[in-house]
mmCIF file with all atom_site columns, C-alpha atoms and ligand atoms in Angstrom:
data_model
loop_
_atom_site.group_PDB
_atom_site.id
_atom_site.type_symbol
_atom_site.label_atom_id
_atom_site.label_alt_id
_atom_site.label_comp_id
_atom_site.label_asym_id
_atom_site.label_entity_id
_atom_site.label_seq_id
_atom_site.pdbx_PDB_ins_code
_atom_site.Cartn_x
_atom_site.Cartn_y
_atom_site.Cartn_z
_atom_site.occupancy
_atom_site.B_iso_or_equiv
_atom_site.pdbx_formal_charge
_atom_site.auth_seq_id
_atom_site.auth_comp_id
_atom_site.auth_asym_id
_atom_site.auth_atom_id
_atom_site.pdbx_PDB_model_num
ATOM   1   C  CA  . MET A 1 1   ? 59.674 139.413 146.132 1.00 98.00 ? 1   MET A CA  1
ATOM   2   C  CA  . ASP A 1 2   ? 60.385 140.694 149.418 1.00 98.00 ? 2   ASP A CA  1
ATOM   3   C  CA  . ALA A 1 3   ? 62.755 143.981 150.312 1.00 98.00 ? 3   ALA A CA  1
ATOM   4   C  CA  . ILE A 1 4   ? 65.680 144.149 153.040 1.00 98.00 ? 4   ILE A CA  1
ATOM   5   C  CA  . VAL A 1 5   ? 66.728 148.425 153.666 1.00 98.00 ? 5   VAL A CA  1
ATOM   6   C  CA  . MET A 1 6   ? 70.035 148.447 154.649 1.00 98.00 ? 6   MET A CA  1
ATOM   7   C  CA  . ALA A 1 7   ? 70.293 150.616 157.786 1.00 98.00 ? 7   ALA A CA  1
ATOM   8   C  CA  . GLY A 1 8   ? 72.652 149.825 159.958 1.00 98.00 ? 8   GLY A CA  1
ATOM   9   C  CA  . GLY A 1 9   ? 75.861 152.007 158.931 1.00 97.00 ? 9   GLY A CA  1
ATOM   10  C  CA  . PHE A 1 10  ? 77.775 154.350 161.090 1.00 95.00 ? 10  PHE A CA  1
ATOM   11  C  CA  . GLY A 1 11  ? 76.851 157.775 158.921 1.00 96.00 ? 11  GLY A CA  1
ATOM   12  C  CA  . GLN A 1 12  ? 80.468 159.428 159.783 1.00 95.00 ? 12  GLN A CA  1
ATOM   13  C  CA  . ARG A 1 13  ? 80.495 161.733 156.747 1.00 95.00 ? 13  ARG A CA  1
ATOM   14  C  CA  . LEU A 1 14  ? 76.958 162.723 157.371 1.00 96.00 ? 14  LEU A CA  1
ATOM   15  C  CA  . GLY A 1 15  ? 77.946 163.809 161.081 1.00 96.00 ? 15  GLY A CA  1
ATOM   16  C  CA  . MET A 1 16  ? 73.994 163.727 161.835 1.00 96.00 ? 16  MET A CA  1
ATOM   17  C  CA  . GLY A 1 17  ? 73.437 160.750 164.151 1.00 96.00 ? 17  GLY A CA  1
ATOM   18  C  CA  . GLU A 1 18  ? 71.447 158.432 163.141 1.00 98.00 ? 18  GLU A CA  1
ATOM   19  C  CA  . LYS A 1 19  ? 71.440 158.998 159.028 1.00 98.00 ? 19  LYS A CA  1
ATOM   20  C  CA  . PRO A 1 20  ? 68.150 157.022 158.420 1.00 98.00 ? 20  PRO A CA  1
ATOM   21  C  CA  . CYS A 1 21  ? 66.365 159.006 161.060 1.00 98.00 ? 21  CYS A CA  1
ATOM   22  C  CA  . VAL A 1 22  ? 68.160 162.536 159.550 1.00 97.00 ? 22  VAL A CA  1
ATOM   23  C  CA  . GLU A 1 23  ? 64.775 164.342 158.404 1.00 97.00 ? 23  GLU A CA  1
ATOM   24  C  CA  . ILE A 1 24  ? 64.176 165.555 154.740 1.00 96.00 ? 24  ILE A CA  1
ATOM   25  C  CA  . LEU A 1 25  ? 61.115 168.197 154.171 1.00 94.00 ? 25  LEU A CA  1
ATOM   26  C  CA  . GLY A 1 26  ? 59.669 166.684 157.940 1.00 95.00 ? 26  GLY A CA  1
ATOM   27  C  CA  . LYS A 1 27  ? 60.511 162.644 156.806 1.00 97.00 ? 27  LYS A CA  1
ATOM   28  C  CA  . PRO A 1 28  ? 62.884 160.386 157.982 1.00 98.00 ? 28  PRO A CA  1
ATOM   29  C  CA  . LEU A 1 29  ? 65.227 159.764 155.010 1.00 98.00 ? 29  LEU A CA  1
ATOM   30  C  CA  . ILE A 1 30  ? 64.386 156.036 155.326 1.00 98.00 ? 30  ILE A CA  1
ATOM   31  C  CA  . SER A 1 31  ? 60.753 156.455 154.850 1.00 98.00 ? 31  SER A CA  1
ATOM   32  C  CA  . TYR A 1 32  ? 61.362 157.588 151.472 1.00 98.00 ? 32  TYR A CA  1
ATOM   33  C  CA  . VAL A 1 33  ? 62.771 154.620 150.502 1.00 98.00 ? 33  VAL A CA  1
ATOM   34  C  CA  . ILE A 1 34  ? 60.494 152.602 152.730 1.00 98.00 ? 34  ILE A CA  1
ATOM   35  C  CA  . ASP A 1 35  ? 56.949 154.003 151.108 1.00 98.00 ? 35  ASP A CA  1
ATOM   36  C  CA  . ASN A 1 36  ? 58.226 154.049 147.721 1.00 98.00 ? 36  ASN A CA  1
ATOM   37  C  CA  . LEU A 1 37  ? 58.878 150.413 148.714 1.00 98.00 ? 37  LEU A CA  1
ATOM   38  C  CA  . ARG A 1 38  ? 55.825 149.763 149.864 1.00 98.00 ? 38  ARG A CA  1
ATOM   39  C  CA  . SER A 1 39  ? 54.072 151.720 147.295 1.00 98.00 ? 39  SER A CA  1
ATOM   40  C  CA  . SER A 1 40  ? 55.349 149.419 144.409 1.00 98.00 ? 40  SER A CA  1
ATOM   41  C  CA  . LYS A 1 41  ? 53.529 146.977 142.892 1.00 98.00 ? 41  LYS A CA  1
ATOM   42  C  CA  . ASN A 1 42  ? 55.923 144.177 142.796 1.00 97.00 ? 42  ASN A CA  1
ATOM   43  C  CA  . ILE A 1 43  ? 57.010 144.302 146.215 1.00 98.00 ? 43  ILE A CA  1
ATOM   44  C  CA  . ASP A 1 44  ? 55.542 142.147 149.128 1.00 98.00 ? 44  ASP A CA  1
ATOM   45  C  CA  . LYS A 1 45  ? 57.316 142.623 152.626 1.00 98.00 ? 45  LYS A CA  1
ATOM   46  C  CA  . VAL A 1 46  ? 59.912 145.638 153.734 1.00 98.00 ? 46  VAL A CA  1
ATOM   47  C  CA  . PHE A 1 47  ? 62.363 144.456 156.200 1.00 98.00 ? 47  PHE A CA  1
ATOM   48  C  CA  . VAL A 1 48  ? 64.945 146.828 157.736 1.00 98.00 ? 48  VAL A CA  1
ATOM   49  C  CA  . ALA A 1 49  ? 68.142 145.729 158.861 1.00 98.00 ? 49  ALA A CA  1
ATOM   50  C  CA  . VAL A 1 50  ? 69.667 148.014 161.658 1.00 98.00 ? 50  VAL A CA  1
ATOM   51  C  CA  . SER A 1 51  ? 72.685 147.446 163.622 1.00 98.00 ? 51  SER A CA  1
ATOM   52  C  CA  . PRO A 1 52  ? 74.382 148.177 167.557 1.00 98.00 ? 52  PRO A CA  1
ATOM   53  C  CA  . VAL A 1 53  ? 75.048 151.714 165.811 1.00 98.00 ? 53  VAL A CA  1
ATOM   54  C  CA  . THR A 1 54  ? 71.265 152.642 164.898 1.00 98.00 ? 54  THR A CA  1
ATOM   55  C  CA  . PRO A 1 55  ? 69.314 151.673 167.992 1.00 98.00 ? 55  PRO A CA  1
ATOM   56  C  CA  . LYS A 1 56  ? 66.875 154.859 167.360 1.00 98.00 ? 56  LYS A CA  1
ATOM   57  C  CA  . THR A 1 57  ? 66.266 154.062 163.493 1.00 98.00 ? 57  THR A CA  1
ATOM   58  C  CA  . GLU A 1 58  ? 64.470 150.613 165.302 1.00 98.00 ? 58  GLU A CA  1
ATOM   59  C  CA  . ILE A 1 59  ? 62.276 152.736 167.435 1.00 98.00 ? 59  ILE A CA  1
ATOM   60  C  CA  . MET A 1 60  ? 61.151 154.732 164.816 1.00 98.00 ? 60  MET A CA  1
ATOM   61  C  CA  . ILE A 1 61  ? 60.459 152.287 162.530 1.00 98.00 ? 61  ILE A CA  1
ATOM   62  C  CA  . HIS A 1 62  ? 58.088 150.431 165.498 1.00 98.00 ? 62  HIS A CA  1
ATOM   63  C  CA  . GLU A 1 63  ? 56.388 153.510 166.212 1.00 98.00 ? 63  GLU A CA  1
ATOM   64  C  CA  . ARG A 1 64  ? 55.912 154.664 162.119 1.00 98.00 ? 64  ARG A CA  1
ATOM   65  C  CA  . TYR A 1 65  ? 55.328 151.646 160.828 1.00 98.00 ? 65  TYR A CA  1
ATOM   66  C  CA  . ASN A 1 66  ? 53.360 149.221 164.136 1.00 96.00 ? 66  ASN A CA  1
ATOM   67  C  CA  . GLY A 1 67  ? 54.821 146.117 163.084 1.00 94.00 ? 67  GLY A CA  1
ATOM   68  C  CA  . GLU A 1 68  ? 54.058 146.319 159.442 1.00 98.00 ? 68  GLU A CA  1
ATOM   69  C  CA  . VAL A 1 69  ? 57.744 147.013 158.516 1.00 98.00 ? 69  VAL A CA  1
ATOM   70  C  CA  . GLN A 1 70  ? 59.873 144.643 160.817 1.00 98.00 ? 70  GLN A CA  1
ATOM   71  C  CA  . VAL A 1 71  ? 62.814 145.190 161.994 1.00 98.00 ? 71  VAL A CA  1
ATOM   72  C  CA  . ILE A 1 72  ? 66.090 142.738 161.992 1.00 98.00 ? 72  ILE A CA  1
ATOM   73  C  CA  . ARG A 1 73  ? 69.414 143.350 163.985 1.00 98.00 ? 73  ARG A CA  1
ATOM   74  C  CA  . THR A 1 74  ? 72.449 142.864 162.536 1.00 98.00 ? 74  THR A CA  1
ATOM   75  C  CA  . PHE A 1 75  ? 75.745 143.018 163.767 1.00 98.00 ? 75  PHE A CA  1
ATOM   76  C  CA  . GLY A 1 76  ? 77.143 145.769 162.394 1.00 97.00 ? 76  GLY A CA  1
ATOM   77  C  CA  . GLY A 1 77  ? 80.254 146.938 161.031 1.00 95.00 ? 77  GLY A CA  1
ATOM   78  C  CA  . ASN A 1 78  ? 80.002 144.384 158.055 1.00 97.00 ? 78  ASN A CA  1
ATOM   79  C  CA  . TYR A 1 79  ? 78.003 145.316 154.924 1.00 97.00 ? 79  TYR A CA  1
ATOM   80  C  CA  . VAL A 1 80  ? 77.959 141.497 153.015 1.00 97.00 ? 80  VAL A CA  1
ATOM   81  C  CA  . ARG A 1 81  ? 77.780 139.509 156.067 1.00 98.00 ? 81  ARG A CA  1
ATOM   82  C  CA  . ASP A 1 82  ? 75.199 141.887 157.765 1.00 98.00 ? 82  ASP A CA  1
ATOM   83  C  CA  . MET A 1 83  ? 72.925 140.952 154.466 1.00 98.00 ? 83  MET A CA  1
ATOM   84  C  CA  . ILE A 1 84  ? 73.743 137.818 154.519 1.00 98.00 ? 84  ILE A CA  1
ATOM   85  C  CA  . TYR A 1 85  ? 72.580 137.689 157.865 1.00 98.00 ? 85  TYR A CA  1
ATOM   86  C  CA  . ALA A 1 86  ? 69.501 139.958 157.074 1.00 98.00 ? 86  ALA A CA  1
ATOM   87  C  CA  . VAL A 1 87  ? 68.396 137.338 154.344 1.00 98.00 ? 87  VAL A CA  1
ATOM   88  C  CA  . GLU A 1 88  ? 68.366 134.497 156.139 1.00 98.00 ? 88  GLU A CA  1
ATOM   89  C  CA  . THR A 1 89  ? 66.533 135.996 159.490 1.00 98.00 ? 89  THR A CA  1
ATOM   90  C  CA  . SER A 1 90  ? 63.766 137.575 157.283 1.00 98.00 ? 90  SER A CA  1
ATOM   91  C  CA  . ASN A 1 91  ? 63.066 133.829 155.654 1.00 97.00 ? 91  ASN A CA  1
ATOM   92  C  CA  . THR A 1 92  ? 61.953 135.194 152.435 1.00 97.00 ? 92  THR A CA  1
ATOM   93  C  CA  . THR A 1 93  ? 62.015 132.761 149.541 1.00 96.00 ? 93  THR A CA  1
ATOM   94  C  CA  . GLY A 1 94  ? 62.877 133.709 145.649 1.00 96.00 ? 94  GLY A CA  1
ATOM   95  C  CA  . PRO A 1 95  ? 64.696 136.860 144.999 1.00 98.00 ? 95  PRO A CA  1
ATOM   96  C  CA  . VAL A 1 96  ? 65.114 139.753 147.366 1.00 98.00 ? 96  VAL A CA  1
ATOM   97  C  CA  . MET A 1 97  ? 65.890 143.426 146.479 1.00 98.00 ? 97  MET A CA  1
ATOM   98  C  CA  . ILE A 1 98  ? 68.945 144.704 148.899 1.00 98.00 ? 98  ILE A CA  1
ATOM   99  C  CA  . ILE A 1 99  ? 68.816 148.622 148.974 1.00 98.00 ? 99  ILE A CA  1
ATOM   100 C  CA  . MET A 1 100 ? 70.515 151.531 151.009 1.00 98.00 ? 100 MET A CA  1
ATOM   101 C  CA  . SER A 1 101 ? 68.741 153.903 152.714 1.00 98.00 ? 101 SER A CA  1
ATOM   102 C  CA  . ASP A 1 102 ? 70.031 157.193 151.564 1.00 97.00 ? 102 ASP A CA  1
ATOM   103 C  CA  . LEU A 1 103 ? 68.381 157.016 148.442 1.00 97.00 ? 103 LEU A CA  1
ATOM   104 C  CA  . PRO A 1 104 ? 65.431 159.420 148.733 1.00 96.00 ? 104 PRO A CA  1
ATOM   105 C  CA  . LEU A 1 105 ? 64.550 160.005 145.275 1.00 96.00 ? 105 LEU A CA  1
ATOM   106 C  CA  . ILE A 1 106 ? 63.701 156.818 144.123 1.00 97.00 ? 106 ILE A CA  1
ATOM   107 C  CA  . ASN A 1 107 ? 60.362 155.887 143.689 1.00 97.00 ? 107 ASN A CA  1
ATOM   108 C  CA  . PRO A 1 108 ? 58.054 152.601 142.491 1.00 98.00 ? 108 PRO A CA  1
ATOM   109 C  CA  . GLU A 1 109 ? 58.158 153.230 138.679 1.00 98.00 ? 109 GLU A CA  1
ATOM   110 C  CA  . ILE A 1 110 ? 62.170 152.776 139.218 1.00 98.00 ? 110 ILE A CA  1
ATOM   111 C  CA  . ILE A 1 111 ? 61.430 149.457 141.723 1.00 98.00 ? 111 ILE A CA  1
ATOM   112 C  CA  . ASP A 1 112 ? 59.213 148.432 139.291 1.00 98.00 ? 112 ASP A CA  1
ATOM   113 C  CA  . SER A 1 113 ? 60.699 148.696 136.190 1.00 98.00 ? 113 SER A CA  1
ATOM   114 C  CA  . VAL A 1 114 ? 64.184 147.386 138.094 1.00 98.00 ? 114 VAL A CA  1
ATOM   115 C  CA  . ILE A 1 115 ? 61.961 144.019 139.134 1.00 98.00 ? 115 ILE A CA  1
ATOM   116 C  CA  . GLU A 1 116 ? 60.593 143.473 135.498 1.00 98.00 ? 116 GLU A CA  1
ATOM   117 C  CA  . LYS A 1 117 ? 64.241 143.749 134.612 1.00 98.00 ? 117 LYS A CA  1
ATOM   118 C  CA  . TYR A 1 118 ? 65.279 141.100 136.629 1.00 98.00 ? 118 TYR A CA  1
ATOM   119 C  CA  . MET A 1 119 ? 62.322 138.700 136.069 1.00 98.00 ? 119 MET A CA  1
ATOM   120 C  CA  . GLU A 1 120 ? 63.078 139.394 131.816 1.00 98.00 ? 120 GLU A CA  1
ATOM   121 C  CA  . GLU A 1 121 ? 67.057 139.011 132.388 1.00 98.00 ? 121 GLU A CA  1
ATOM   122 C  CA  . GLY A 1 122 ? 66.545 135.065 134.244 1.00 96.00 ? 122 GLY A CA  1
ATOM   123 C  CA  . LYS A 1 123 ? 69.828 135.312 135.904 1.00 98.00 ? 123 LYS A CA  1
ATOM   124 C  CA  . PRO A 1 124 ? 70.119 135.148 139.795 1.00 98.00 ? 124 PRO A CA  1
ATOM   125 C  CA  . ALA A 1 125 ? 71.543 138.424 140.533 1.00 98.00 ? 125 ALA A CA  1
ATOM   126 C  CA  . LEU A 1 126 ? 71.022 142.288 139.225 1.00 98.00 ? 126 LEU A CA  1
ATOM   127 C  CA  . SER A 1 127 ? 72.981 145.558 140.251 1.00 98.00 ? 127 SER A CA  1
ATOM   128 C  CA  . VAL A 1 128 ? 71.944 149.191 139.077 1.00 98.00 ? 128 VAL A CA  1
ATOM   129 C  CA  . TYR A 1 129 ? 74.093 151.669 137.963 1.00 98.00 ? 129 TYR A CA  1
ATOM   130 C  CA  . VAL A 1 130 ? 74.111 154.709 136.643 1.00 97.00 ? 130 VAL A CA  1
ATOM   131 C  CA  . PRO A 1 131 ? 76.767 156.396 133.944 1.00 97.00 ? 131 PRO A CA  1
ATOM   132 C  CA  . ILE A 1 132 ? 78.673 158.530 135.315 1.00 96.00 ? 132 ILE A CA  1
ATOM   133 C  CA  . ASN A 1 133 ? 77.623 161.645 133.554 1.00 95.00 ? 133 ASN A CA  1
ATOM   134 C  CA  . VAL A 1 134 ? 74.843 161.365 135.519 1.00 94.00 ? 134 VAL A CA  1
ATOM   135 C  CA  . CYS A 1 135 ? 76.050 161.722 138.727 1.00 92.00 ? 135 CYS A CA  1
ATOM   136 C  CA  . LYS A 1 136 ? 77.723 164.158 137.671 1.00 90.00 ? 136 LYS A CA  1
ATOM   137 C  CA  . GLY A 1 137 ? 74.742 165.831 136.158 1.00 88.00 ? 137 GLY A CA  1
ATOM   138 C  CA  . ALA A 1 138 ? 73.254 165.778 139.604 1.00 87.00 ? 138 ALA A CA  1
ATOM   139 C  CA  . GLY A 1 139 ? 76.089 167.115 141.452 1.00 86.00 ? 139 GLY A CA  1
ATOM   140 C  CA  . SER A 1 140 ? 76.735 164.332 142.841 1.00 86.00 ? 140 SER A CA  1
ATOM   141 C  CA  . ARG A 1 141 ? 80.245 162.959 143.456 1.00 86.00 ? 141 ARG A CA  1
ATOM   142 C  CA  . PRO A 1 142 ? 80.896 159.214 142.932 1.00 91.00 ? 142 PRO A CA  1
ATOM   143 C  CA  . GLU A 1 143 ? 82.247 157.152 145.733 1.00 88.00 ? 143 GLU A CA  1
ATOM   144 C  CA  . THR A 1 144 ? 82.651 154.119 143.602 1.00 93.00 ? 144 THR A CA  1
ATOM   145 C  CA  . VAL A 1 145 ? 83.619 153.865 139.636 1.00 96.00 ? 145 VAL A CA  1
ATOM   146 C  CA  . PHE A 1 146 ? 83.460 150.402 137.139 1.00 96.00 ? 146 PHE A CA  1
ATOM   147 C  CA  . ASN A 1 147 ? 84.489 150.343 133.751 1.00 96.00 ? 147 ASN A CA  1
ATOM   148 C  CA  . LYS A 1 148 ? 81.934 148.671 132.015 1.00 94.00 ? 148 LYS A CA  1
ATOM   149 C  CA  . ASP A 1 149 ? 83.123 147.508 128.436 1.00 93.00 ? 149 ASP A CA  1
ATOM   150 C  CA  . GLY A 1 150 ? 84.900 151.293 128.307 1.00 94.00 ? 150 GLY A CA  1
ATOM   151 C  CA  . LYS A 1 151 ? 82.015 153.264 129.895 1.00 95.00 ? 151 LYS A CA  1
ATOM   152 C  CA  . LEU A 1 152 ? 82.051 154.291 133.282 1.00 97.00 ? 152 LEU A CA  1
ATOM   153 C  CA  . ILE A 1 153 ? 79.354 153.339 135.561 1.00 97.00 ? 153 ILE A CA  1
ATOM   154 C  CA  . VAL A 1 154 ? 78.476 154.055 138.985 1.00 97.00 ? 154 VAL A CA  1
ATOM   155 C  CA  . PRO A 1 155 ? 76.406 151.567 141.679 1.00 97.00 ? 155 PRO A CA  1
ATOM   156 C  CA  . THR A 1 156 ? 73.466 152.791 142.600 1.00 97.00 ? 156 THR A CA  1
ATOM   157 C  CA  . GLY A 1 157 ? 72.457 150.767 146.038 1.00 97.00 ? 157 GLY A CA  1
ATOM   158 C  CA  . VAL A 1 158 ? 69.775 148.729 144.411 1.00 98.00 ? 158 VAL A CA  1
ATOM   159 C  CA  . ASN A 1 159 ? 69.957 145.388 143.938 1.00 98.00 ? 159 ASN A CA  1
ATOM   160 C  CA  . ILE A 1 160 ? 68.170 141.737 143.707 1.00 98.00 ? 160 ILE A CA  1
ATOM   161 C  CA  . LEU A 1 161 ? 70.147 138.776 144.686 1.00 98.00 ? 161 LEU A CA  1
ATOM   162 C  CA  . ASP A 1 162 ? 68.595 135.170 144.529 1.00 98.00 ? 162 ASP A CA  1
ATOM   163 C  CA  . SER A 1 163 ? 67.612 134.798 148.336 1.00 98.00 ? 163 SER A CA  1
ATOM   164 C  CA  . SER A 1 164 ? 68.344 130.331 148.095 1.00 97.00 ? 164 SER A CA  1
ATOM   165 C  CA  . GLN A 1 165 ? 72.291 130.809 147.221 1.00 97.00 ? 165 GLN A CA  1
ATOM   166 C  CA  . ILE A 1 166 ? 72.993 134.182 149.722 1.00 97.00 ? 166 ILE A CA  1
ATOM   167 C  CA  . ARG A 1 167 ? 76.089 132.895 150.341 1.00 97.00 ? 167 ARG A CA  1
ATOM   168 C  CA  . LYS A 1 168 ? 77.519 132.053 147.058 1.00 96.00 ? 168 LYS A CA  1
ATOM   169 C  CA  . GLU A 1 169 ? 78.816 134.423 144.655 1.00 96.00 ? 169 GLU A CA  1
ATOM   170 C  CA  . GLN A 1 170 ? 76.217 135.042 141.578 1.00 98.00 ? 170 GLN A CA  1
ATOM   171 C  CA  . GLU A 1 171 ? 75.807 135.722 138.465 1.00 98.00 ? 171 GLU A CA  1
ATOM   172 C  CA  . ASP A 1 172 ? 75.059 138.995 137.848 1.00 97.00 ? 172 ASP A CA  1
ATOM   173 C  CA  . PHE A 1 173 ? 73.059 141.526 135.220 1.00 98.00 ? 173 PHE A CA  1
ATOM   174 C  CA  . ASN A 1 174 ? 74.231 145.028 135.594 1.00 97.00 ? 174 ASN A CA  1
ATOM   175 C  CA  . LEU A 1 175 ? 71.168 147.278 134.469 1.00 98.00 ? 175 LEU A CA  1
ATOM   176 C  CA  . ILE A 1 176 ? 72.468 150.747 133.492 1.00 97.00 ? 176 ILE A CA  1
ATOM   177 C  CA  . LEU A 1 177 ? 69.506 152.953 133.944 1.00 97.00 ? 177 LEU A CA  1
ATOM   178 C  CA  . ASP A 1 178 ? 69.936 156.991 132.981 1.00 95.00 ? 178 ASP A CA  1
ATOM   179 C  CA  . ASN A 1 179 ? 67.946 158.098 135.630 1.00 95.00 ? 179 ASN A CA  1
ATOM   180 C  CA  . PRO A 1 180 ? 69.331 160.975 138.341 1.00 93.00 ? 180 PRO A CA  1
ATOM   181 C  CA  . ARG A 1 181 ? 67.288 159.965 140.923 1.00 94.00 ? 181 ARG A CA  1
ATOM   182 C  CA  . LEU A 1 182 ? 69.545 156.899 141.069 1.00 96.00 ? 182 LEU A CA  1
ATOM   183 C  CA  . ALA A 1 183 ? 72.326 159.000 141.220 1.00 94.00 ? 183 ALA A CA  1
ATOM   184 C  CA  . VAL A 1 184 ? 71.626 160.718 144.584 1.00 91.00 ? 184 VAL A CA  1
ATOM   185 C  CA  . ASN A 1 185 ? 72.561 158.989 147.188 1.00 93.00 ? 185 ASN A CA  1
ATOM   186 C  CA  . VAL A 1 186 ? 73.091 160.869 150.603 1.00 95.00 ? 186 VAL A CA  1
ATOM   187 C  CA  . ASN A 1 187 ? 76.164 160.502 152.414 1.00 94.00 ? 187 ASN A CA  1
ATOM   188 C  CA  . THR A 1 188 ? 77.250 164.018 153.137 1.00 94.00 ? 188 THR A CA  1
ATOM   189 C  CA  . VAL A 1 189 ? 75.348 167.013 154.532 1.00 95.00 ? 189 VAL A CA  1
ATOM   190 C  CA  . LYS A 1 190 ? 75.875 168.849 150.725 1.00 93.00 ? 190 LYS A CA  1
ATOM   191 C  CA  . ASP A 1 191 ? 74.185 165.671 149.259 1.00 93.00 ? 191 ASP A CA  1
ATOM   192 C  CA  . LEU A 1 192 ? 71.390 166.569 151.781 1.00 95.00 ? 192 LEU A CA  1
ATOM   193 C  CA  . GLN A 1 193 ? 70.901 169.682 151.033 1.00 94.00 ? 193 GLN A CA  1
ATOM   194 C  CA  . ARG A 1 194 ? 70.944 169.128 147.335 1.00 92.00 ? 194 ARG A CA  1
ATOM   195 C  CA  . CYS A 1 195 ? 68.338 165.957 148.161 1.00 92.00 ? 195 CYS A CA  1
ATOM   196 C  CA  . LYS A 1 196 ? 65.611 168.725 149.844 1.00 93.00 ? 196 LYS A CA  1
ATOM   197 C  CA  . ASP A 1 197 ? 65.980 171.206 146.912 1.00 90.00 ? 197 ASP A CA  1
ATOM   198 C  CA  . LEU A 1 198 ? 65.689 168.811 144.423 1.00 89.00 ? 198 LEU A CA  1
ATOM   199 C  CA  . LEU A 1 199 ? 62.383 167.021 146.550 1.00 89.00 ? 199 LEU A CA  1
ATOM   200 C  CA  . GLN A 1 200 ? 61.362 170.628 146.452 1.00 88.00 ? 200 GLN A CA  1
ATOM   201 C  CA  . CYS A 1 201 ? 61.435 171.427 142.809 1.00 84.00 ? 201 CYS A CA  1
ATOM   202 C  CA  . LEU A 1 202 ? 60.147 167.591 142.079 1.00 76.00 ? 202 LEU A CA  1
ATOM   203 C  CA  . ASN A 1 203 ? 57.132 168.470 144.289 1.00 63.00 ? 203 ASN A CA  1
HETATM 204 N  N1  . GDP B 2 .   ? 72.919 146.818 158.459 1.00 72.78 ? 1   GDP B N1  1
HETATM 205 C  C1  . GDP B 2 .   ? 74.249 147.333 158.199 1.00 72.78 ? 1   GDP B C1  1
HETATM 206 N  N2  . GDP B 2 .   ? 73.843 148.448 157.693 1.00 72.78 ? 1   GDP B N2  1
HETATM 207 C  C2  . GDP B 2 .   ? 74.750 148.999 156.885 1.00 72.78 ? 1   GDP B C2  1
HETATM 208 C  C3  . GDP B 2 .   ? 76.257 148.806 157.031 1.00 72.78 ? 1   GDP B C3  1
HETATM 209 N  N3  . GDP B 2 .   ? 76.797 149.633 156.725 1.00 72.78 ? 1   GDP B N3  1
HETATM 210 C  C4  . GDP B 2 .   ? 76.315 150.376 155.516 1.00 72.78 ? 1   GDP B C4  1
HETATM 211 N  N4  . GDP B 2 .   ? 75.032 149.666 155.795 1.00 72.78 ? 1   GDP B N4  1
HETATM 212 C  C5  . GDP B 2 .   ? 73.777 150.691 155.402 1.00 72.78 ? 1   GDP B C5  1
HETATM 213 O  O1  . GDP B 2 .   ? 73.849 150.649 154.112 1.00 72.78 ? 1   GDP B O1  1
HETATM 214 C  C6  . GDP B 2 .   ? 73.784 151.765 153.040 1.00 72.78 ? 1   GDP B C6  1
HETATM 215 C  C7  . GDP B 2 .   ? 75.055 152.562 152.763 1.00 72.78 ? 1   GDP B C7  1
HETATM 216 O  O2  . GDP B 2 .   ? 75.531 152.952 152.949 1.00 72.78 ? 1   GDP B O2  1
HETATM 217 P  P1  . GDP B 2 .   ? 76.871 154.420 153.481 1.00 72.78 ? 1   GDP B P1  1
HETATM 218 O  O3  . GDP B 2 .   ? 75.971 155.102 152.550 1.00 72.78 ? 1   GDP B O3  1
HETATM 219 O  O4  . GDP B 2 .   ? 78.158 153.674 152.806 1.00 72.78 ? 1   GDP B O4  1
HETATM 220 O  O5  . GDP B 2 .   ? 76.372 154.530 154.913 1.00 72.78 ? 1   GDP B O5  1
HETATM 221 P  P2  . GDP B 2 .   ? 77.185 155.260 156.274 1.00 72.78 ? 1   GDP B P2  1
HETATM 222 O  O6  . GDP B 2 .   ? 78.408 154.373 156.319 1.00 72.78 ? 1   GDP B O6  1
HETATM 223 O  O7  . GDP B 2 .   ? 76.147 155.287 157.009 1.00 72.78 ? 1   GDP B O7  1
HETATM 224 O  O8  . GDP B 2 .   ? 77.434 156.849 155.350 1.00 72.78 ? 1   GDP B O8  1
HETATM 225 C  C8  . GDP B 2 .   ? 73.594 153.427 154.383 1.00 72.78 ? 1   GDP B C8  1
HETATM 226 O  O9  . GDP B 2 .   ? 71.753 152.845 154.566 1.00 72.78 ? 1   GDP B O9  1
HETATM 227 C  C9  . GDP B 2 .   ? 73.268 152.143 155.797 1.00 72.78 ? 1   GDP B C9  1
HETATM 228 O  O10 . GDP B 2 .   ? 72.763 152.424 157.036 1.00 72.78 ? 1   GDP B O10 1
HETATM 229 C  C10 . GDP B 2 .   ? 76.703 147.417 157.963 1.00 72.78 ? 1   GDP B C10 1
HETATM 230 O  O11 . GDP B 2 .   ? 77.919 147.443 157.946 1.00 72.78 ? 1   GDP B O11 1
HETATM 231 N  N5  . GDP B 2 .   ? 75.580 146.779 158.353 1.00 72.78 ? 1   GDP B N5  1
HETATM 232 MG MG1 . MG  B 3 .   ? 75.357 156.186 150.730 1.00 72.78 ? 2   MG  B MG1 1
#
């Protein structure tokens, strides 16, 4: 399946300009996600959905990937509308992975296992969560928490949707993974520092 990396947010909480371009250990944040997608067995094309507030991200993607990663210019300011626009503009068919640019600890094994689970479940959509204790263990403060059958879970920013019915509400399988790599989402300067530390000790 193809993947679309959402990269048109304001990055206001981080306050370091365009968040996808902010470097960790000499590499732009979004490149961690792109490179891991490109190393996954189950991912074909990778698209990046930029917006008018992320023009440098567009230039960086062109320079770094020489057209092998396509940029889609969304309007900005409305995540869902931009996601639908990006899916329709990409001309992708069948299931598509929608992923945030600020998950630098994701790896090809996680991506492939999410896709395998999606195929197994057979629902049109799948969203990935981590239990709240995994977030706390990783030192991150969750923004959104859901109660699923009495269990507190946090959305990770990894979703699969059926592109052929992208404007419709889709029946969604909630995949809960106990992986701290999914719990680290770079929103603040503190998150960025924690990511640097984790990447260094994981390498
Ligand atoms: N194209 C597009 N991307 C978005 C939008 N809002 C958020 N994103 C991206 O979605 C990801 C997650 O959003 P969030 O962490 O809230 O981003 P932030 O607002 O930049 O801190 C980031 O990679 C953002 O760049 C939007 O309205 N349009
Ligand atoms: Mg975020």
